GROMACS .gro file of C-alpha atoms in nm:
model
  490
    1MET     CA    1  -0.018   0.044   0.033
    2SER     CA    2   0.163   0.307  -0.055
    3THR     CA    3   0.271   0.522   0.175
    4ALA     CA    4   0.117   0.848   0.029
    5LEU     CA    5  -0.279   0.737   0.085
    6ALA     CA    6  -0.314   0.975   0.390
    7SER     CA    7  -0.404   0.857   0.748
    8ASN     CA    8  -0.812   0.773   0.750
    9GLU     CA    9  -0.741   0.642   0.401
   10GLN     CA   10  -0.547   0.334   0.483
   11GLU     CA   11  -0.709   0.311   0.779
   12LEU     CA   12  -1.041   0.267   0.576
   13LEU     CA   13  -0.885   0.036   0.324
   14GLY     CA   14  -0.762  -0.164   0.661
   15ARG     CA   15  -1.099  -0.309   0.719
   16VAL     CA   16  -1.173  -0.418   0.381
   17PRO     CA   17  -1.184  -0.751   0.369
   18THR     CA   18  -0.981  -0.848   0.112
   19GLY     CA   19  -1.112  -1.274   0.070
   20LEU     CA   20  -1.357  -1.388  -0.107
   21PHE     CA   21  -1.740  -1.426   0.066
   22ILE     CA   22  -1.864  -1.732  -0.016
   23GLY     CA   23  -2.138  -1.956   0.240
   24GLY     CA   24  -2.061  -1.691   0.474
   25GLU     CA   25  -1.727  -1.736   0.473
   26TRP     CA   26  -1.442  -1.505   0.421
   27ILE     CA   27  -1.164  -1.737   0.182
   28ASP     CA   28  -0.893  -1.695   0.039
   29ALA     CA   29  -0.893  -1.764  -0.396
   30GLU     CA   30  -0.771  -2.148  -0.456
   31GLU     CA   31  -0.384  -2.161  -0.495
   32GLY     CA   32  -0.410  -1.811  -0.261
   33ARG     CA   33  -0.404  -1.612  -0.581
   34THR     CA   34  -0.436  -1.252  -0.604
   35PHE     CA   35  -0.472  -0.940  -0.789
   36ASP     CA   36  -0.361  -0.550  -0.745
   37VAL     CA   37  -0.627  -0.279  -0.694
   38ARG     CA   38  -0.516   0.078  -0.775
   39ASP     CA   39  -0.592   0.411  -0.727
   40PRO     CA   40  -0.643   0.554  -1.109
   41ALA     CA   41  -0.576   0.948  -1.016
   42THR     CA   42  -0.217   0.836  -0.861
   43GLY     CA   43  -0.198   0.465  -1.018
   44GLU     CA   44  -0.058   0.400  -0.726
   45VAL     CA   45  -0.183  -0.018  -0.515
   46ILE     CA   46  -0.426   0.045  -0.263
   47ALA     CA   47  -0.495  -0.277  -0.197
   48SER     CA   48  -0.437  -0.638  -0.265
   49ILE     CA   49  -0.725  -0.917  -0.298
   50ALA     CA   50  -0.830  -1.252  -0.388
   51ASP     CA   51  -0.830  -1.337  -0.707
   52ALA     CA   52  -1.122  -1.606  -0.783
   53THR     CA   53  -1.050  -1.917  -1.048
   54PRO     CA   54  -1.412  -2.057  -1.159
   55ALA     CA   55  -1.416  -2.294  -0.925
   56ASP     CA   56  -1.419  -2.039  -0.658
   57GLY     CA   57  -1.696  -1.910  -0.846
   58ILE     CA   58  -1.920  -2.279  -0.883
   59ARG     CA   59  -1.786  -2.320  -0.487
   60ALA     CA   60  -2.023  -1.976  -0.488
   61LEU     CA   61  -2.281  -2.147  -0.663
   62ASP     CA   62  -2.306  -2.389  -0.517
   63ALA     CA   63  -2.343  -2.204  -0.211
   64ALA     CA   64  -2.680  -1.980  -0.342
   65VAL     CA   65  -2.833  -2.322  -0.416
   66ALA     CA   66  -2.822  -2.443  -0.122
   67ALA     CA   67  -2.910  -2.129   0.025
   68GLN     CA   68  -3.173  -2.099  -0.237
   69GLU     CA   69  -3.428  -2.326  -0.042
   70SER     CA   70  -3.459  -2.189   0.265
   71TRP     CA   71  -3.383  -1.814   0.141
   72ALA     CA   72  -3.675  -1.809  -0.092
   73ALA     CA   73  -3.891  -1.983   0.245
   74THR     CA   74  -3.763  -1.721   0.466
   75PRO     CA   75  -4.077  -1.476   0.629
   76PRO     CA   76  -4.120  -1.161   0.338
   77ARG     CA   77  -4.148  -0.914   0.618
   78THR     CA   78  -3.788  -1.126   0.756
   79ARG     CA   79  -3.635  -1.023   0.385
   80SER     CA   80  -3.799  -0.706   0.454
   81ASP     CA   81  -3.625  -0.580   0.766
   82ILE     CA   82  -3.287  -0.731   0.705
   83LEU     CA   83  -3.258  -0.509   0.370
   84ARG     CA   84  -3.435  -0.179   0.591
   85ARG     CA   85  -3.104  -0.285   0.838
   86ALA     CA   86  -2.889  -0.287   0.560
   87PHE     CA   87  -3.005   0.033   0.432
   88ASP     CA   88  -2.942   0.182   0.796
   89LEU     CA   89  -2.629   0.006   0.816
   90VAL     CA   90  -2.562   0.226   0.478
   91GLN     CA   91  -2.640   0.532   0.628
   92GLU     CA   92  -2.415   0.422   0.945
   93HIS     CA   93  -2.104   0.406   0.679
   94LYS     CA   94  -2.207   0.726   0.441
   95GLU     CA   95  -1.852   0.861   0.424
   96ASP     CA   96  -1.727   0.527   0.442
   97LEU     CA   97  -1.845   0.357   0.102
   98ALA     CA   98  -1.811   0.740  -0.043
   99LEU     CA   99  -1.414   0.763   0.029
  100LEU     CA  100  -1.408   0.345  -0.095
  101MET     CA  101  -1.560   0.491  -0.460
  102THR     CA  102  -1.330   0.811  -0.466
  103LEU     CA  103  -1.029   0.597  -0.381
  104GLU     CA  104  -1.112   0.320  -0.606
  105MET     CA  105  -1.251   0.495  -0.909
  106GLY     CA  106  -1.138   0.832  -0.914
  107LYS     CA  107  -1.504   1.015  -0.872
  108PRO     CA  108  -1.503   1.323  -0.617
  109LEU     CA  109  -1.623   1.279  -0.356
  110ALA     CA  110  -1.935   1.462  -0.336
  111GLU     CA  111  -2.059   1.223  -0.617
  112ALA     CA  112  -1.914   0.950  -0.382
  113ARG     CA  113  -2.227   1.026  -0.125
  114GLY     CA  114  -2.477   1.146  -0.357
  115GLU     CA  115  -2.414   0.731  -0.513
  116VAL     CA  116  -2.472   0.658  -0.174
  117VAL     CA  117  -2.810   0.798  -0.146
  118TYR     CA  118  -2.942   0.659  -0.467
  119GLY     CA  119  -2.816   0.281  -0.431
  120GLY     CA  120  -2.966   0.298  -0.081
  121GLU     CA  121  -3.254   0.364  -0.225
  122PHE     CA  122  -3.262   0.057  -0.373
  123LEU     CA  123  -3.239  -0.134  -0.014
  124ARG     CA  124  -3.505   0.125   0.129
  125TRP     CA  125  -3.706   0.069  -0.178
  126PHE     CA  126  -3.727  -0.301  -0.232
  127SER     CA  127  -3.747  -0.334   0.160
  128GLU     CA  128  -4.096  -0.209   0.131
  129GLU     CA  129  -4.133  -0.411  -0.202
  130ALA     CA  130  -4.075  -0.690  -0.063
  131VAL     CA  131  -4.382  -0.752   0.115
  132ARG     CA  132  -4.593  -0.657  -0.130
  133ILE     CA  133  -4.568  -0.974  -0.355
  134THR     CA  134  -4.975  -1.037  -0.540
  135GLY     CA  135  -5.091  -1.252  -0.691
  136ARG     CA  136  -5.490  -1.331  -0.826
  137TYR     CA  137  -5.809  -1.613  -0.788
  138SER     CA  138  -6.058  -1.539  -1.003
  139THR     CA  139  -6.333  -1.808  -1.196
  140SER     CA  140  -6.282  -1.885  -1.493
  141PRO     CA  141  -6.458  -1.763  -1.764
  142GLU     CA  142  -6.648  -2.047  -1.799
  143GLY     CA  143  -6.761  -2.072  -1.397
  144THR     CA  144  -6.587  -2.435  -1.425
  145GLY     CA  145  -6.269  -2.401  -1.147
  146ARG     CA  146  -6.087  -2.152  -1.042
  147MET     CA  147  -5.751  -1.961  -1.154
  148ILE     CA  148  -5.457  -1.910  -0.905
  149VAL     CA  149  -5.203  -1.723  -1.036
  150SER     CA  150  -4.895  -1.737  -0.781
  151GLN     CA  151  -4.543  -1.540  -0.752
  152ARG     CA  152  -4.265  -1.780  -0.694
  153PRO     CA  153  -3.861  -1.693  -0.692
  154VAL     CA  154  -3.711  -1.766  -1.011
  155GLY     CA  155  -3.338  -1.899  -0.793
  156PRO     CA  156  -2.962  -1.840  -0.811
  157SER     CA  157  -2.926  -1.552  -0.977
  158PHE     CA  158  -2.597  -1.392  -1.123
  159PHE     CA  159  -2.495  -1.044  -1.174
  160ILE     CA  160  -2.223  -0.916  -1.359
  161THR     CA  161  -2.107  -0.587  -1.183
  162PRO     CA  162  -1.985  -0.244  -1.396
  163TRP     CA  163  -1.722   0.001  -1.262
  164ASN     CA  164  -1.772   0.283  -1.313
  165PHE     CA  165  -2.173   0.314  -1.030
  166PRO     CA  166  -1.939   0.015  -0.759
  167PHE     CA  167  -2.223   0.101  -0.489
  168ALA     CA  168  -2.557   0.123  -0.704
  169MET     CA  169  -2.465  -0.096  -0.910
  170ALA     CA  170  -2.438  -0.400  -0.672
  171THR     CA  171  -2.771  -0.284  -0.448
  172ARG     CA  172  -3.011  -0.225  -0.783
  173LYS     CA  173  -2.938  -0.552  -0.841
  174ILE     CA  174  -2.928  -0.749  -0.529
  175ALA     CA  175  -3.196  -0.570  -0.327
  176PRO     CA  176  -3.503  -0.688  -0.569
  177ALA     CA  177  -3.320  -1.045  -0.628
  178LEU     CA  178  -3.331  -1.104  -0.193
  179ALA     CA  179  -3.680  -0.916  -0.165
  180ALA     CA  180  -3.802  -1.130  -0.432
  181GLY     CA  181  -3.666  -1.440  -0.228
  182CYS     CA  182  -3.323  -1.505  -0.478
  183THR     CA  183  -2.963  -1.612  -0.383
  184VAL     CA  184  -2.758  -1.431  -0.518
  185VAL     CA  185  -2.303  -1.474  -0.643
  186ILE     CA  186  -2.209  -1.128  -0.792
  187LYS     CA  187  -1.905  -1.084  -0.924
  188PRO     CA  188  -1.818  -0.695  -0.858
  189PRO     CA  189  -1.586  -0.536  -1.104
  190ALA     CA  190  -1.157  -0.599  -1.134
  191LEU     CA  191  -1.123  -0.207  -1.158
  192THR     CA  192  -1.367  -0.120  -0.845
  193PRO     CA  193  -1.440  -0.406  -0.625
  194LEU     CA  194  -1.364  -0.294  -0.332
  195THR     CA  195  -1.704  -0.104  -0.219
  196THR     CA  196  -1.862  -0.396  -0.322
  197ILE     CA  197  -1.693  -0.659  -0.074
  198PHE     CA  198  -1.746  -0.355   0.179
  199PHE     CA  199  -2.078  -0.345   0.134
  200THR     CA  200  -2.129  -0.743   0.198
  201ARG     CA  201  -1.971  -0.677   0.506
  202LEU     CA  202  -2.261  -0.449   0.578
  203LEU     CA  203  -2.560  -0.730   0.446
  204GLU     CA  204  -2.302  -0.967   0.705
  205GLU     CA  205  -2.392  -0.763   0.981
  206ALA     CA  206  -2.754  -0.677   0.904
  207GLY     CA  207  -2.801  -1.022   0.943
  208LEU     CA  208  -2.815  -1.262   0.551
  209PRO     CA  209  -2.810  -1.583   0.615
  210ALA     CA  210  -2.485  -1.716   0.467
  211GLY     CA  211  -2.570  -1.863   0.084
  212VAL     CA  212  -2.809  -1.570  -0.020
  213VAL     CA  213  -2.522  -1.351  -0.139
  214ASN     CA  214  -2.174  -1.496  -0.267
  215VAL     CA  215  -1.870  -1.233  -0.436
  216VAL     CA  216  -1.637  -1.345  -0.651
  217GLN     CA  217  -1.377  -1.097  -0.755
  218THR     CA  218  -1.158  -1.154  -0.990
  219SER     CA  219  -0.941  -1.049  -1.271
  220SER     CA  220  -1.035  -1.282  -1.527
  221SER     CA  221  -1.380  -1.193  -1.570
  222SER     CA  222  -1.472  -1.408  -1.856
  223LYS     CA  223  -1.314  -1.744  -1.713
  224LEU     CA  224  -1.505  -1.693  -1.395
  225SER     CA  225  -1.829  -1.671  -1.574
  226ALA     CA  226  -1.879  -1.879  -1.820
  227PRO     CA  227  -1.874  -2.229  -1.614
  228ILE     CA  228  -2.097  -2.045  -1.380
  229ILE     CA  229  -2.376  -1.944  -1.646
  230ALA     CA  230  -2.327  -2.303  -1.821
  231ASP     CA  231  -2.466  -2.442  -1.523
  232PRO     CA  232  -2.830  -2.567  -1.484
  233ARG     CA  233  -2.851  -2.477  -1.185
  234LEU     CA  234  -2.835  -2.077  -1.261
  235ARG     CA  235  -3.139  -1.929  -1.327
  236LYS     CA  236  -3.141  -1.550  -1.368
  237LEU     CA  237  -2.785  -1.325  -1.509
  238SER     CA  238  -2.810  -1.002  -1.454
  239PHE     CA  239  -2.513  -0.704  -1.625
  240THR     CA  240  -2.454  -0.402  -1.643
  241GLY     CA  241  -2.204  -0.300  -1.896
  242SER     CA  242  -2.063  -0.310  -2.280
  243THR     CA  243  -2.328  -0.406  -2.553
  244GLY     CA  244  -2.025  -0.618  -2.678
  245VAL     CA  245  -2.023  -0.781  -2.405
  246GLY     CA  246  -2.359  -0.867  -2.312
  247GLN     CA  247  -2.489  -0.966  -2.658
  248LYS     CA  248  -2.162  -1.240  -2.640
  249LEU     CA  249  -2.334  -1.320  -2.228
  250ILE     CA  250  -2.750  -1.369  -2.409
  251GLU     CA  251  -2.554  -1.604  -2.636
  252GLN     CA  252  -2.409  -1.779  -2.344
  253ALA     CA  253  -2.722  -1.749  -2.113
  254ALA     CA  254  -2.986  -1.895  -2.405
  255GLN     CA  255  -2.835  -2.277  -2.386
  256GLY     CA  256  -2.984  -2.224  -2.044
  257VAL     CA  257  -3.258  -2.074  -2.108
  258LEU     CA  258  -3.170  -1.799  -1.889
  259ARG     CA  259  -3.392  -1.491  -1.734
  260VAL     CA  260  -3.204  -1.244  -1.804
  261SER     CA  261  -3.178  -0.857  -1.729
  262MET     CA  262  -2.911  -0.653  -1.921
  263GLU     CA  263  -2.871  -0.265  -1.902
  264LEU     CA  264  -2.655  -0.233  -2.189
  265GLY     CA  265  -2.485   0.077  -2.393
  266GLY     CA  266  -2.601   0.417  -2.474
  267ASN     CA  267  -2.613   0.712  -2.687
  268ALA     CA  268  -2.830   0.959  -2.541
  269PRO     CA  269  -2.919   1.234  -2.746
  270PHE     CA  270  -2.973   1.587  -2.544
  271VAL     CA  271  -3.162   1.778  -2.783
  272VAL     CA  272  -3.213   2.174  -2.717
  273PHE     CA  273  -3.503   2.351  -2.841
  274GLU     CA  274  -3.544   2.737  -2.943
  275ASP     CA  275  -3.738   2.770  -2.677
  276ALA     CA  276  -3.597   2.616  -2.422
  277ASP     CA  277  -3.499   2.792  -2.094
  278LEU     CA  278  -3.124   2.803  -2.114
  279ASP     CA  279  -3.060   2.862  -1.766
  280LYS     CA  280  -3.192   2.504  -1.689
  281ALA     CA  281  -3.067   2.367  -2.038
  282VAL     CA  282  -2.708   2.438  -1.923
  283ASP     CA  283  -2.753   2.315  -1.552
  284GLY     CA  284  -2.933   2.022  -1.733
  285ALA     CA  285  -2.591   1.963  -1.942
  286MET     CA  286  -2.358   2.036  -1.715
  287ALA     CA  287  -2.529   1.742  -1.484
  288ALA     CA  288  -2.627   1.498  -1.731
  289LYS     CA  289  -2.267   1.500  -1.908
  290PHE     CA  290  -2.005   1.521  -1.643
  291ARG     CA  291  -2.163   1.352  -1.359
  292ASN     CA  292  -1.933   1.036  -1.282
  293ILE     CA  293  -1.676   1.266  -1.590
  294GLY     CA  294  -1.916   1.129  -1.822
  295GLN     CA  295  -1.839   0.796  -1.790
  296ALA     CA  296  -2.255   0.704  -1.738
  297CYS     CA  297  -2.437   0.500  -1.957
  298THR     CA  298  -2.661   0.747  -1.872
  299ALA     CA  299  -2.448   1.042  -2.031
  300ALA     CA  300  -2.533   1.266  -2.215
  301ASN     CA  301  -2.283   1.167  -2.548
  302ARG     CA  302  -2.463   1.394  -2.830
  303PHE     CA  303  -2.622   1.752  -2.782
  304ILE     CA  304  -2.821   1.854  -3.016
  305VAL     CA  305  -2.873   2.260  -3.028
  306HIS     CA  306  -3.117   2.425  -3.225
  307GLU     CA  307  -2.924   2.668  -3.456
  308ASP     CA  308  -3.116   2.981  -3.357
  309ILE     CA  309  -2.938   2.874  -3.032
  310ALA     CA  310  -2.663   2.690  -3.020
  311GLU     CA  311  -2.361   2.938  -3.023
  312GLU     CA  312  -2.547   3.131  -2.721
  313PHE     CA  313  -2.529   2.786  -2.518
  314ALA     CA  314  -2.170   2.620  -2.654
  315ARG     CA  315  -2.106   2.962  -2.478
  316ARG     CA  316  -2.264   2.897  -2.167
  317VAL     CA  317  -2.114   2.519  -2.116
  318THR     CA  318  -1.792   2.632  -2.236
  319GLU     CA  319  -1.740   2.890  -1.956
  320ARG     CA  320  -1.882   2.684  -1.709
  321VAL     CA  321  -1.678   2.370  -1.825
  322GLN     CA  322  -1.346   2.619  -1.806
  323ALA     CA  323  -1.417   2.664  -1.447
  324MET     CA  324  -1.452   2.305  -1.366
  325LYS     CA  325  -1.172   2.210  -1.114
  326ILE     CA  326  -0.950   1.872  -1.227
  327GLY     CA  327  -0.801   1.630  -0.914
  328ARG     CA  328  -0.822   1.304  -0.735
  329GLY     CA  329  -1.157   1.303  -0.585
  330THR     CA  330  -1.084   1.386  -0.223
  331GLU     CA  331  -0.984   1.707  -0.286
  332GLU     CA  332  -1.077   2.003  -0.172
  333GLY     CA  333  -1.359   2.138  -0.522
  334VAL     CA  334  -1.270   1.929  -0.767
  335THR     CA  335  -1.531   1.845  -1.017
  336ILE     CA  336  -1.310   1.678  -1.249
  337GLY     CA  337  -1.143   1.360  -1.148
  338PRO     CA  338  -0.976   1.067  -1.340
  339LEU     CA  339  -1.061   0.826  -1.578
  340ILE     CA  340  -1.054   0.498  -1.492
  341ASP     CA  341  -0.746   0.389  -1.685
  342ALA     CA  342  -0.520   0.489  -1.972
  343ASP     CA  343  -0.742   0.275  -2.224
  344ALA     CA  344  -1.048   0.610  -2.109
  345VAL     CA  345  -0.838   0.816  -2.185
  346GLY     CA  346  -0.713   0.731  -2.515
  347LYS     CA  347  -1.080   0.676  -2.636
  348ALA     CA  348  -1.150   1.000  -2.543
  349ALA     CA  349  -0.844   1.198  -2.742
  350GLU     CA  350  -0.915   0.947  -3.075
  351LEU     CA  351  -1.349   1.078  -3.064
  352VAL     CA  352  -1.250   1.383  -3.036
  353GLY     CA  353  -0.922   1.412  -3.253
  354ASP     CA  354  -1.137   1.201  -3.560
  355ALA     CA  355  -1.482   1.509  -3.513
  356VAL     CA  356  -1.154   1.784  -3.536
  357GLU     CA  357  -1.012   1.595  -3.827
  358ARG     CA  358  -1.436   1.639  -3.999
  359GLY     CA  359  -1.430   1.989  -3.841
  360ALA     CA  360  -1.516   2.015  -3.537
  361ARG     CA  361  -1.449   2.313  -3.367
  362VAL     CA  362  -1.297   2.247  -2.962
  363LEU     CA  363  -1.387   2.575  -2.687
  364ALA     CA  364  -1.286   2.428  -2.419
  365GLY     CA  365  -1.040   2.138  -2.289
  366GLY     CA  366  -0.916   1.898  -2.596
  367ALA     CA  367  -0.701   1.663  -2.471
  368ALA     CA  368  -0.532   1.460  -2.152
  369VAL     CA  369  -0.358   1.580  -1.887
  370GLU     CA  370   0.025   1.539  -1.810
  371GLY     CA  371   0.148   1.395  -1.509
  372THR     CA  372   0.094   1.096  -1.265
  373GLY     CA  373  -0.318   0.968  -1.315
  374THR     CA  374  -0.516   0.905  -1.586
  375PHE     CA  375  -0.684   1.304  -1.635
  376TYR     CA  376  -0.906   1.409  -1.945
  377GLN     CA  377  -0.964   1.765  -1.982
  378PRO     CA  378  -1.259   1.825  -1.962
  379THR     CA  379  -1.392   2.000  -2.297
  380VAL     CA  380  -1.671   2.099  -2.553
  381LEU     CA  381  -1.645   2.064  -2.921
  382THR     CA  382  -1.914   2.270  -3.151
  383ASP     CA  383  -2.004   2.236  -3.546
  384VAL     CA  384  -1.999   1.800  -3.530
  385VAL     CA  385  -2.063   1.725  -3.823
  386ALA     CA  386  -2.240   1.388  -3.906
  387GLY     CA  387  -2.007   1.070  -3.904
  388SER     CA  388  -1.793   1.174  -3.692
  389ASP     CA  389  -1.699   0.868  -3.430
  390ILE     CA  390  -1.726   1.080  -3.176
  391LEU     CA  391  -2.210   1.108  -3.254
  392ARG     CA  392  -2.234   0.710  -3.335
  393GLU     CA  393  -1.980   0.593  -3.041
  394GLU     CA  394  -2.001   0.591  -2.656
  395ILE     CA  395  -1.774   0.866  -2.504
  396PHE     CA  396  -1.733   0.749  -2.170
  397GLY     CA  397  -1.560   1.083  -2.092
  398PRO     CA  398  -1.613   1.459  -1.999
  399VAL     CA  399  -1.647   1.544  -2.328
  400LEU     CA  400  -1.924   1.780  -2.487
  401ALA     CA  401  -2.054   1.754  -2.842
  402ILE     CA  402  -2.285   1.964  -3.000
  403ALA     CA  403  -2.489   1.878  -3.299
  404THR     CA  404  -2.654   2.171  -3.492
  405PHE     CA  405  -3.063   2.105  -3.585
  406ALA     CA  406  -3.286   2.332  -3.819
  407ASP     CA  407  -3.677   2.147  -3.696
  408GLU     CA  408  -3.857   1.968  -3.482
  409ALA     CA  409  -3.824   1.669  -3.704
  410GLU     CA  410  -3.461   1.726  -3.789
  411ALA     CA  411  -3.416   1.706  -3.450
  412VAL     CA  412  -3.641   1.347  -3.401
  413ARG     CA  413  -3.482   1.208  -3.682
  414LEU     CA  414  -3.049   1.305  -3.552
  415ALA     CA  415  -3.171   1.158  -3.222
  416ASN     CA  416  -3.273   0.861  -3.323
  417ASP     CA  417  -2.949   0.780  -3.533
  418THR     CA  418  -2.786   0.507  -3.323
  419GLU     CA  419  -2.861   0.157  -3.263
  420TYR     CA  420  -2.898   0.211  -2.886
  421GLY     CA  421  -3.240   0.397  -2.688
  422LEU     CA  422  -3.112   0.380  -2.363
  423VAL     CA  423  -3.203   0.764  -2.255
  424SER     CA  424  -3.299   1.065  -2.388
  425TYR     CA  425  -3.286   1.462  -2.272
  426VAL     CA  426  -3.536   1.730  -2.454
  427PHE     CA  427  -3.522   2.125  -2.316
  428THR     CA  428  -3.828   2.286  -2.451
  429GLN     CA  429  -4.074   2.501  -2.310
  430ASP     CA  430  -4.392   2.427  -2.558
  431LEU     CA  431  -4.570   2.134  -2.375
  432ALA     CA  432  -4.739   2.023  -2.650
  433ARG     CA  433  -4.392   1.952  -2.821
  434GLY     CA  434  -4.247   1.759  -2.512
  435HIS     CA  435  -4.541   1.518  -2.542
  436ARG     CA  436  -4.427   1.459  -2.905
  437MET     CA  437  -4.117   1.392  -2.792
  438ILE     CA  438  -4.232   1.155  -2.500
  439GLU     CA  439  -4.360   0.936  -2.812
  440ALA     CA  440  -4.144   1.016  -3.062
  441LEU     CA  441  -3.806   0.933  -2.909
  442GLU     CA  442  -3.714   0.577  -2.898
  443THR     CA  443  -3.585   0.501  -2.557
  444GLY     CA  444  -3.675   0.350  -2.235
  445MET     CA  445  -3.651   0.602  -2.050
  446MET     CA  446  -3.644   1.060  -2.057
  447GLY     CA  447  -3.586   1.371  -1.894
  448LEU     CA  448  -3.835   1.675  -2.013
  449ASN     CA  449  -3.646   1.969  -1.875
  450VAL     CA  450  -3.400   1.767  -1.613
  451GLY     CA  451  -3.051   1.658  -1.676
  452VAL     CA  452  -3.062   1.322  -1.413
  453VAL     CA  453  -3.327   1.080  -1.444
  454SER     CA  454  -3.224   0.787  -1.276
  455ASN     CA  455  -3.479   0.737  -0.942
  456ALA     CA  456  -3.498   0.366  -0.698
  457ALA     CA  457  -3.863   0.442  -0.735
  458ALA     CA  458  -3.905   0.468  -1.089
  459PRO     CA  459  -3.822   0.186  -1.355
  460PHE     CA  460  -3.440   0.189  -1.549
  461GLY     CA  461  -3.360   0.042  -1.913
  462GLY     CA  462  -3.358   0.048  -2.277
  463VAL     CA  463  -3.494  -0.061  -2.664
  464LYS     CA  464  -3.274  -0.116  -2.903
  465GLN     CA  465  -2.914  -0.223  -2.803
  466SER     CA  466  -2.936  -0.072  -2.513
  467GLY     CA  467  -3.054  -0.361  -2.325
  468ILE     CA  468  -3.314  -0.578  -2.218
  469GLY     CA  469  -3.586  -0.588  -1.829
  470ARG     CA  470  -3.542  -0.296  -1.630
  471GLU     CA  471  -3.474  -0.232  -1.244
  472GLY     CA  472  -3.615  -0.030  -1.036
  473GLY     CA  473  -3.928   0.108  -0.950
  474PHE     CA  474  -4.240  -0.144  -0.917
  475GLU     CA  475  -4.149  -0.332  -1.218
  476GLY     CA  476  -3.782  -0.426  -1.069
  477ILE     CA  477  -3.914  -0.719  -0.798
  478HIS     CA  478  -4.018  -0.891  -1.064
  479GLU     CA  479  -3.688  -0.939  -1.275
  480TYR     CA  480  -3.610  -1.232  -1.047
  481LEU     CA  481  -4.015  -1.337  -1.017
  482SER     CA  482  -4.201  -1.650  -1.254
  483THR     CA  483  -4.563  -1.680  -1.272
  484LYS     CA  484  -4.750  -1.952  -1.159
  485TYR     CA  485  -5.129  -2.058  -1.228
  486THR     CA  486  -5.286  -2.265  -1.082
  487LEU     CA  487  -5.626  -2.444  -1.210
  488ILE     CA  488  -5.902  -2.537  -0.918
  489PRO     CA  489  -6.173  -2.704  -1.087
  490ALA     CA  490  -6.523  -2.553  -0.965
   0.00000   0.00000   0.00000
């Protein structure tokens, strides 16, 4: 561990388990294998933790399968109470969780605190939903029998979570599964596993029975995941990540006809009409683009601005971007932390370079930051032309790219001109136009005059190649329930 770490950081990291969590016990990986976790702001190793093998993954599934029957039979109120205790423990440890995320992922501490609030709400929401799983009883139309429709837990579930929201992505999957009565094997991301591990310790403290949640972090995701997905005892797969990886996982899951939930890539349009309240639009743009350093599937990717106001919009966002402070997320006033690794910096540079070659102008930023860590300057591009890679690919970085449109029909065409359909943002003061955009835009979510849409009480998910299924809201628990129909003769 680097001596550059502050004493409070060293103390916190010392409280994070370094093993795998299988069957209620913290254990070493097979053959004692480990891998390092680094702080992207410094490049320094902050922890060395157990590196699960495929055999460890199957042991974790063994534990989940063994616990499934008893957990499914656990009274809903008991499941609810455990989730609520976990929520309360998260509140007690909110500063620990926030600092841990900043250390391993790089986001500013203020944003990490916001993620703790957001992620914790899934525990509270699904603690309340656990006792509201319902069915129905009715007479058949012919009057010859009684029909009972009931809900049952899907069964052992395997979760693969991303590195960009280490806490919220874990709670968004674990909470509804536990509420429904499913047991879990979770593979946290190799880049940011510590937050999930620490949260699992809180679940343990909340009274979760052994084997209900099992954690197997690894440096070899595909090698560990493949045998788990192929195991006939597994009944559910949930993944958040890129569309390319999601497609491969769906193909693997098809062999066992697994239930799948896939929250995949995004290419969110941010449409600003000529009648928009520009103050609100600029505030929304800053939130939609630069939250989490632009590393979010919900991040605005294509700013589609009416030609009459594009220059003023660009001027205002550039002024805001130039005032942003770059640095390690623990530093006072920092709003832009590091990107997750050197590959992310390289991708941002490549996309900006392509746009500039095609005629885009750089109004702010436009380059990597020299020195330690993997930083990229917050950037504003304008006059981005059709065909630019930055309009087709998910940026996953702090780059705001502006293109223009002339009328509503063109705005809709440009917004929908992508294989993705996760979220869209629209700014207009015309209520009728807003309703038309709700109907016209091909996305699973939409923010109308707002730059952040995520909420534990709302169904999160996309259409087209942005995924299958929903997380959060009333819909979220149904991803972990199967419907059973029974007929009783009259």
